[in-house]
Coordinates of C-alpha atoms in Angstrom, one line a residue:
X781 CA 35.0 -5.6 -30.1
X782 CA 31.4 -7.0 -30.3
X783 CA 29.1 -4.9 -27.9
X784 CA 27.0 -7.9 -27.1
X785 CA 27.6 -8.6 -23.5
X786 CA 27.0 -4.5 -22.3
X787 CA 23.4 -4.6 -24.8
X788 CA 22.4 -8.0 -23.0
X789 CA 23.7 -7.0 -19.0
X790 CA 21.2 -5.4 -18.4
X791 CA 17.7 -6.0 -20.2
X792 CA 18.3 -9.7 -20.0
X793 CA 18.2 -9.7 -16.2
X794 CA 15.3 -7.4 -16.4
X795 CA 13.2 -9.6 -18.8
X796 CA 14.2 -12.1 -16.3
X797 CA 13.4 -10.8 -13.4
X798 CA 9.8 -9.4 -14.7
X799 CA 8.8 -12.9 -15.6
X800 CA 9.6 -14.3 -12.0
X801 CA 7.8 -10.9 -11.2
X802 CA 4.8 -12.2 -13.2
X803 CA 4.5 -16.0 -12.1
X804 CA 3.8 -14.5 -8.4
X805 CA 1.4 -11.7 -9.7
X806 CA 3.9 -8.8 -9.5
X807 CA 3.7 -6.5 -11.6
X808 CA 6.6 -3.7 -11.7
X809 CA 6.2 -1.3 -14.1
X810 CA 9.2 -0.8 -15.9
X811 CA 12.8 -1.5 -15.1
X812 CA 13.4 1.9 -13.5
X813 CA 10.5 1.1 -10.8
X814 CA 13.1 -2.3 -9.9
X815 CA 15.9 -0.2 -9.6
X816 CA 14.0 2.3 -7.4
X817 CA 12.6 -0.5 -5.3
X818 CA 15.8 -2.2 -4.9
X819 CA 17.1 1.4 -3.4
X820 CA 13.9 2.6 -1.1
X821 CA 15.1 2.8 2.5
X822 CA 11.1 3.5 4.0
X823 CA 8.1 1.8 3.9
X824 CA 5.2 4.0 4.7
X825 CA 1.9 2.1 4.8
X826 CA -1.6 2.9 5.1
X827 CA -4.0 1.1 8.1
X828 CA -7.9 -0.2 7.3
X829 CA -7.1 -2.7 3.8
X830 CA -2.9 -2.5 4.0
X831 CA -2.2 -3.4 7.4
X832 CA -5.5 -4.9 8.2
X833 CA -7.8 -7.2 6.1
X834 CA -10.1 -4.5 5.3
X835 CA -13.2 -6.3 6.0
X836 CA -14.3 -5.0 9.0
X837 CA -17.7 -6.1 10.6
X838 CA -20.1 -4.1 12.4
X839 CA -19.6 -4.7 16.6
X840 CA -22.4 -2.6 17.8
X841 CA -25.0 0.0 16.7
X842 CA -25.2 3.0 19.3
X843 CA -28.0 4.5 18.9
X844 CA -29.8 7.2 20.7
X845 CA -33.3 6.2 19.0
X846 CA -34.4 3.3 17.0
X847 CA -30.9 1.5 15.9
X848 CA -31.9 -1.1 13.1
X849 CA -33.1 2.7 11.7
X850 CA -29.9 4.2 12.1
X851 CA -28.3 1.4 10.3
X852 CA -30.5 1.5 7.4
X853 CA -29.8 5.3 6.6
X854 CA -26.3 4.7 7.0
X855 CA -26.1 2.0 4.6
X856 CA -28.5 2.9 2.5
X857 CA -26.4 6.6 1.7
X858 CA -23.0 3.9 1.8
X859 CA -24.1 1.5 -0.8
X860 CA -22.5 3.6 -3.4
X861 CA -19.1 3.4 -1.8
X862 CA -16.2 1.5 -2.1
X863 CA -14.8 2.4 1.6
X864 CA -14.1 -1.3 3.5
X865 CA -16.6 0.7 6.4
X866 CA -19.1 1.3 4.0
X867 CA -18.8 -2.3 3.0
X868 CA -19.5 -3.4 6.9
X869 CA -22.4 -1.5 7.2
X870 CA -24.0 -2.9 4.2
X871 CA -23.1 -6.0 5.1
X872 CA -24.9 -5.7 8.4
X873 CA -27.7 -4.5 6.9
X874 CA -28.1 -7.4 4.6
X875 CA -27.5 -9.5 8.1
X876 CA -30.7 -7.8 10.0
X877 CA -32.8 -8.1 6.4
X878 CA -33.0 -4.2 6.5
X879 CA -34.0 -3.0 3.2
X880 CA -32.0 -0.7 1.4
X881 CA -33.3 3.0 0.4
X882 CA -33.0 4.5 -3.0
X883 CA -30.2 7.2 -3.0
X884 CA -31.0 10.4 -4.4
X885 CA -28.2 12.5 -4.7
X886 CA -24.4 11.8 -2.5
X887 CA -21.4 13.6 -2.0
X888 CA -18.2 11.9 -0.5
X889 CA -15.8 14.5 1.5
X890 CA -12.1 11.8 0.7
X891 CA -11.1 10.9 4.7
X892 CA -14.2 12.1 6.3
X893 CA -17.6 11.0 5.2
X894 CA -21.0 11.4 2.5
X895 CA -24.0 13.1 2.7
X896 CA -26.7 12.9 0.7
X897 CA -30.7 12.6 0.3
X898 CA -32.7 9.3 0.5
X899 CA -36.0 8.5 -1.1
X900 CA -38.4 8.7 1.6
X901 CA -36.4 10.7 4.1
X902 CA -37.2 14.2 4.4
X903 CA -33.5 16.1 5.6
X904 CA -29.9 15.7 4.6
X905 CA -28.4 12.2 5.8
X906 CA -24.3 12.2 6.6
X907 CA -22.5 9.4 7.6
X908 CA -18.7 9.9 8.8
X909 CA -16.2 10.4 11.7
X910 CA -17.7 12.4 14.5
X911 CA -15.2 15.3 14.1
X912 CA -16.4 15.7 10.3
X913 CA -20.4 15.8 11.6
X914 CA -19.4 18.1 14.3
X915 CA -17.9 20.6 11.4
X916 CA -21.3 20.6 9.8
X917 CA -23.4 21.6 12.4
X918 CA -23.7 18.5 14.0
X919 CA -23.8 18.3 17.7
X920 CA -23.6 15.4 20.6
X921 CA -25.8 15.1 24.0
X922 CA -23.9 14.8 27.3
X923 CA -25.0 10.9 27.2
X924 CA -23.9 10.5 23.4
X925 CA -21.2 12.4 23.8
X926 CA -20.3 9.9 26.8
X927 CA -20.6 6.8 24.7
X928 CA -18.6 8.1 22.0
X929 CA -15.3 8.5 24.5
X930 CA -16.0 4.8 25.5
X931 CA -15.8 3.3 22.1
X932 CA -13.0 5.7 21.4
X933 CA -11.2 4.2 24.0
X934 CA -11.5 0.8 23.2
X935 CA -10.0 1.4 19.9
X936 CA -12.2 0.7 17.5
X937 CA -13.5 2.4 14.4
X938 CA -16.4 4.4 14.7
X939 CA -19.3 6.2 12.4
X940 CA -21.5 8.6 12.9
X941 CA -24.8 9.0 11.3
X942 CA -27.2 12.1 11.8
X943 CA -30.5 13.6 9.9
X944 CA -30.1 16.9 9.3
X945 CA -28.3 18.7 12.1
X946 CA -29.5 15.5 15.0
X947 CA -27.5 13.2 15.6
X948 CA -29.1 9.4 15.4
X949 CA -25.9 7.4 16.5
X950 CA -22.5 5.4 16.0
X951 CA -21.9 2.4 15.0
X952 CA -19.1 0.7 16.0
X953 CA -16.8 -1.2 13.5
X954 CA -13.4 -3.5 13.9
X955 CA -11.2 -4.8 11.5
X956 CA -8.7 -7.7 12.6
X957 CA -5.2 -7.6 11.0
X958 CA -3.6 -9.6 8.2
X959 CA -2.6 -12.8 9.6
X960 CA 0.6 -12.0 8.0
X961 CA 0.8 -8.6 8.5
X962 CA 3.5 -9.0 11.7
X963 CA 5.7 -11.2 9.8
X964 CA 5.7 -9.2 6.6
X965 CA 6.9 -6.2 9.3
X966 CA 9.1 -7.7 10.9
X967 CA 10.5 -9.0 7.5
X968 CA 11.1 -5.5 5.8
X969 CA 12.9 -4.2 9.5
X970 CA 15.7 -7.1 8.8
X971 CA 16.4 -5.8 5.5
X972 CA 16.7 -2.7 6.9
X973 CA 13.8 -0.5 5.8
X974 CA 11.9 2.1 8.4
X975 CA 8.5 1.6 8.2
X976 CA 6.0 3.4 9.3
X977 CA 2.0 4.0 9.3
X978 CA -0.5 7.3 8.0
X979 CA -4.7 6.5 8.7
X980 CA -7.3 8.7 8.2
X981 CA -8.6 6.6 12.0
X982 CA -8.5 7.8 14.9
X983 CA -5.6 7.8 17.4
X984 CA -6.8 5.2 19.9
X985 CA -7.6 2.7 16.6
X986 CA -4.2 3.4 15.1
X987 CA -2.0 3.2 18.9
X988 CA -3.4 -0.4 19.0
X989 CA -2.2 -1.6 15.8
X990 CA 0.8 0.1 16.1
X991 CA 1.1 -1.8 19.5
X992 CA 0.7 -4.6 18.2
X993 CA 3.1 -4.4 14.8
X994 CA 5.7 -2.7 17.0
X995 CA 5.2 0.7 16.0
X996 CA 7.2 3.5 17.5
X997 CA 4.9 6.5 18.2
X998 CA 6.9 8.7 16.0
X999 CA 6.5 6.5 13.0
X1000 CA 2.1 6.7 13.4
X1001 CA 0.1 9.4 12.2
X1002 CA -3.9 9.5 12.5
X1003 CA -7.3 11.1 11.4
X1004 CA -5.6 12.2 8.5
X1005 CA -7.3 13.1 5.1
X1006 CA -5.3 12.5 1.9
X1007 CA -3.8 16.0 1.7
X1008 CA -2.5 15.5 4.8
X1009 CA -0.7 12.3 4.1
X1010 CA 0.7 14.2 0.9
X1011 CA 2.1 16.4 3.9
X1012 CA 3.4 14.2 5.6
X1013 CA 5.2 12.1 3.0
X1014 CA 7.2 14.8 1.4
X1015 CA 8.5 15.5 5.1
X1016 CA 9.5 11.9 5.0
X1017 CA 11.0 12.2 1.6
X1018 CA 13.3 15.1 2.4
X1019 CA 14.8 12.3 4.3
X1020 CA 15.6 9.8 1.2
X1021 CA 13.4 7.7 -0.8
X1022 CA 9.9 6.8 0.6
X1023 CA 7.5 3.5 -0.5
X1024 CA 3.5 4.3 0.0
X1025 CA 1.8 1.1 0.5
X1026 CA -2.0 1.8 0.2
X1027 CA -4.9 0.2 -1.4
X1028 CA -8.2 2.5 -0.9
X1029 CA -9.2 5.4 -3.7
X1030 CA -7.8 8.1 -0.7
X1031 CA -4.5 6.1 -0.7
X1032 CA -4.4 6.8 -4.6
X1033 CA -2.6 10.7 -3.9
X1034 CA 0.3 9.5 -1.9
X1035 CA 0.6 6.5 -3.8
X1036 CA 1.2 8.8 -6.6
X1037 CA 3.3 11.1 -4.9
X1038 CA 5.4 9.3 -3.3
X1039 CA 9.2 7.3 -4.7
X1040 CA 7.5 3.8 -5.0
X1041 CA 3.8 3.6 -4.4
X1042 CA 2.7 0.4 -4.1
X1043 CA -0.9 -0.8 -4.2
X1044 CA -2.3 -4.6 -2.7
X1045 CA -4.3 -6.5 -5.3
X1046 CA -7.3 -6.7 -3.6
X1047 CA -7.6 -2.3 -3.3
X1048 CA -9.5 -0.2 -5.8
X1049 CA -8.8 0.1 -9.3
X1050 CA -7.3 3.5 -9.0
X1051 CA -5.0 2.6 -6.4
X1052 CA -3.6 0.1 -8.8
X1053 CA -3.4 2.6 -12.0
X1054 CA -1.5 4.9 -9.8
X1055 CA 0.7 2.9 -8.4
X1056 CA 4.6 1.6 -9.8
X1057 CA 4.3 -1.9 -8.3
X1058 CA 1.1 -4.0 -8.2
X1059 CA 0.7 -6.8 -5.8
X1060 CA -2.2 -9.4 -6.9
X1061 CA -4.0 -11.4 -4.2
X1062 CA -4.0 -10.8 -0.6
X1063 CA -0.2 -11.5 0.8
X1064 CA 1.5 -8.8 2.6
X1065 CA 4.8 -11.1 2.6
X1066 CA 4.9 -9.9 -1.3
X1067 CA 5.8 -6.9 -0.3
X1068 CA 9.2 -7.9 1.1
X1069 CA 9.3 -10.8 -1.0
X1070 CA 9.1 -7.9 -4.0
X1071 CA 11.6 -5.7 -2.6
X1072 CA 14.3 -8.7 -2.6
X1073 CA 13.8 -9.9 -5.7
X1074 CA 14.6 -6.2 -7.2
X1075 CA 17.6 -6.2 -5.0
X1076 CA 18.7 -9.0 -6.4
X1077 CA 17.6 -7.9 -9.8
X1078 CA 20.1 -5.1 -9.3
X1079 CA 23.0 -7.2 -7.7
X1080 CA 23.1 -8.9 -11.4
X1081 CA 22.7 -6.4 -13.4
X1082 CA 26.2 -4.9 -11.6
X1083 CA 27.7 -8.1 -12.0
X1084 CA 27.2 -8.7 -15.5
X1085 CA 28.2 -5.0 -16.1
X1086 CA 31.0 -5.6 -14.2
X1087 CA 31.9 -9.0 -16.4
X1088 CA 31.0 -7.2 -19.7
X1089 CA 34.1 -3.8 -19.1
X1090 CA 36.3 -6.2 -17.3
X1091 CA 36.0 -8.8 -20.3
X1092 CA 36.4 -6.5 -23.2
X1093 CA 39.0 -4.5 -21.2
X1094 CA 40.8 -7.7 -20.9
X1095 CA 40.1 -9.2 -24.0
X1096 CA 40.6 -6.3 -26.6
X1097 CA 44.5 -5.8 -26.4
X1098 CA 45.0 -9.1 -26.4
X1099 CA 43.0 -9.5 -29.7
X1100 CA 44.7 -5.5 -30.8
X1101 CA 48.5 -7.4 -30.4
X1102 CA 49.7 -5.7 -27.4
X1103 CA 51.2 -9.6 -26.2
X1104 CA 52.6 -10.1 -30.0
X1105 CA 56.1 -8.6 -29.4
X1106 CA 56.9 -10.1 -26.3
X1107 CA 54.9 -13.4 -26.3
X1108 CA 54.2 -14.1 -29.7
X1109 CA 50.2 -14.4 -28.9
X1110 CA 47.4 -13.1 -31.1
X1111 CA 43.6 -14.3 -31.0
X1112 CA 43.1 -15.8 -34.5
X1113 CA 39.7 -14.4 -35.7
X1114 CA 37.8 -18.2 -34.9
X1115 CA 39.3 -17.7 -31.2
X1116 CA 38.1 -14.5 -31.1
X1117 CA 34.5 -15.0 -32.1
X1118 CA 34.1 -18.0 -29.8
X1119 CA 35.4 -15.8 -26.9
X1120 CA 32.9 -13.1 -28.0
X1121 CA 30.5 -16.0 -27.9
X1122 CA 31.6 -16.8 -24.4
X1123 CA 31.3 -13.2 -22.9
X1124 CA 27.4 -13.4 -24.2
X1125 CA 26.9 -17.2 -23.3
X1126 CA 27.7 -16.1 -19.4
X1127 CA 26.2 -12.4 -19.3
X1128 CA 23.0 -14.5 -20.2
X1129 CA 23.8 -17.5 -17.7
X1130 CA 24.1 -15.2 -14.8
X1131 CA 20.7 -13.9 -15.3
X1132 CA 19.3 -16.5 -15.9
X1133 CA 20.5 -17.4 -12.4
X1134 CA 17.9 -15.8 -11.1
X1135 CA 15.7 -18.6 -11.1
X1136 CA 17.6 -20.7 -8.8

């Protein structure tokens, strides 16, 4: 009557399972996150970093004055940001040799922009999406106003940067996708997951990569700030378990609020603290890759359950006498240790068959 086999069933497969977990740069934390992974039925991921490499480079500056200026003040308020746009900005900046200026004082709105002051620059500088610089006073020409529909409808990612309450211009940015973000996709929809994509970009920018993963319309949401994707993943949720895949600091609310969050290696540090599964490195095939194995994870951990009560339910009256009277059998107490030995032997066997 040695309870051996039900105390190993299940942490064995677990420790088991985390290790293989570990070797690819997994982390899951705690045995509860496996089970809930091998359960979620939706993936819900987030665009610029997730979906796409989150690198994006600087396409165009459009600029109603002087644009190697306009670039400057933009990256000069962006250098203390960790936004993959901020990053192209800088990045062109360091490409044209444009120095940066000293910043003051900032303030970051989460899914819209920053303002702040620069040394040197007399007014208040904001960098953002043109719908945020339009709440704060700031207001587009006829010809600006003109150049901003054309980018918009070419899809690409845009900021604006005005001084004060005039606007100075856009700069146009584009960020390719994963090279495996298709296959990882199309991976999860043959295990049967809904997937699905929330961006704080606009429409046009988010219709062409859903175009181009396979998107449904009703599964993309856009220029949406991180309350808003807290919204719209409990409406998701009503509907059974949801997965938040995210890697940015606004990705770090829904990754908390939702079933499973789970943050890409390469994100901020405070998606990864927030999140219940960590993905090191740059693959988006780990995220199906991940789900399976905690499916699998599961599928043993019901088997050896299953071995463990059927075992002992077997094995107990035999060794209690119940064949005695009619067969003449009894386990002799060697027997019965080295079937006791047996039930553990194979409970640990099968997890280890994990491996294979």
């Amino acid at each position: 009557a040695c309870p051996c086999a039900l105390g190993l069933a299940t942490p064995t497969v677990i420790t088991v399972s985390s290790g293989l977990a570990a070797k690819q740069g997994w982390l899951f934390r705690g045995g509860d996150v496996i089970e809930l992974a091998a359960s979620v039925k939706r993936m819900v991921f987030d665009k610029t970093g997730t979906l796409t490499l989150g690198r994006p480079l600087v396409d165009s500056v459009l600029a109603s004055g002087d644009p190697p200026q306009t670039l400057q003040l933009a990256a000069s308020l962006e250098q203390t940001s960790r936004h993959p746009l901020a990053h192209a900005l800088l990045q062109e900046a360091q490409r044209l040799q444009l120095p940066l200026l000293a910043v003051e004082s900032s303030r970051t709105t989460p899914g819209a922009g920053m303002e702040g002051r620069l040394q040197g620059v007399d007014g208040l500088v904001r960098v953002g999406s043109p719908e945020w610089l339009r709440d704060q006073g700031v207001f587009w020409t006829a010809q600006q106003q003109k150049t901003l529909d054309s980018a918009v409808q070419r899809g690409q990612s845009l900021v604006a940067v005005a001084l004060a309450e005039t606007p100075l211009g856009l700069v146009t940015v584009d960020d390719r996708l994963r090279p495996d973000a298709s296959l990882a996709i199309q991976r999860l929809r043959d295990q049967g997951q809904s997937v699905a994509m929330l961006s704080g970009d606009r429409r046009q920018t988010v219709e062409r990569v859903g175009r181009e993963l396979g998107f449904a319309d009703a599964d993309l949401a856009w220029q949406l700030l991180p309350q808003q994707k807290l919204e719209r993943l409990e409406l998701w949720r009503e509907k059974g378990s949801v997965a938040m895949v995210g890697d940015g600091i606004n990705d770090a609310p829904a990754l908390a609020a939702a079933d499973l969050g789970i943050a890409v290696g390469t994100g901020t540090q405070i998606a990864q603290d927030t999140a219940d599964l960590v993905l090191l490195g740059d693959r988006l095939e780990a995220v199906p890759e991940a789900l399976c194995l905690a499916r699998r994870t599961m599928t043993k951990i019901r088997q050896n359950l299953i071995w463990a009560f059927g075992y002992n339910l077997i094995a107990l009256p035999i060794a209690a006498g119940v064949l005695l009277p009619g067969f003449g059998l009894l386990l002799s107490p060697p027997l019965a240790a080295l079937l006791m030995a047996f039930s553990s032997v194979s409970v640990v066997l099968n997890a280890l068959s994990l491996r294979l």
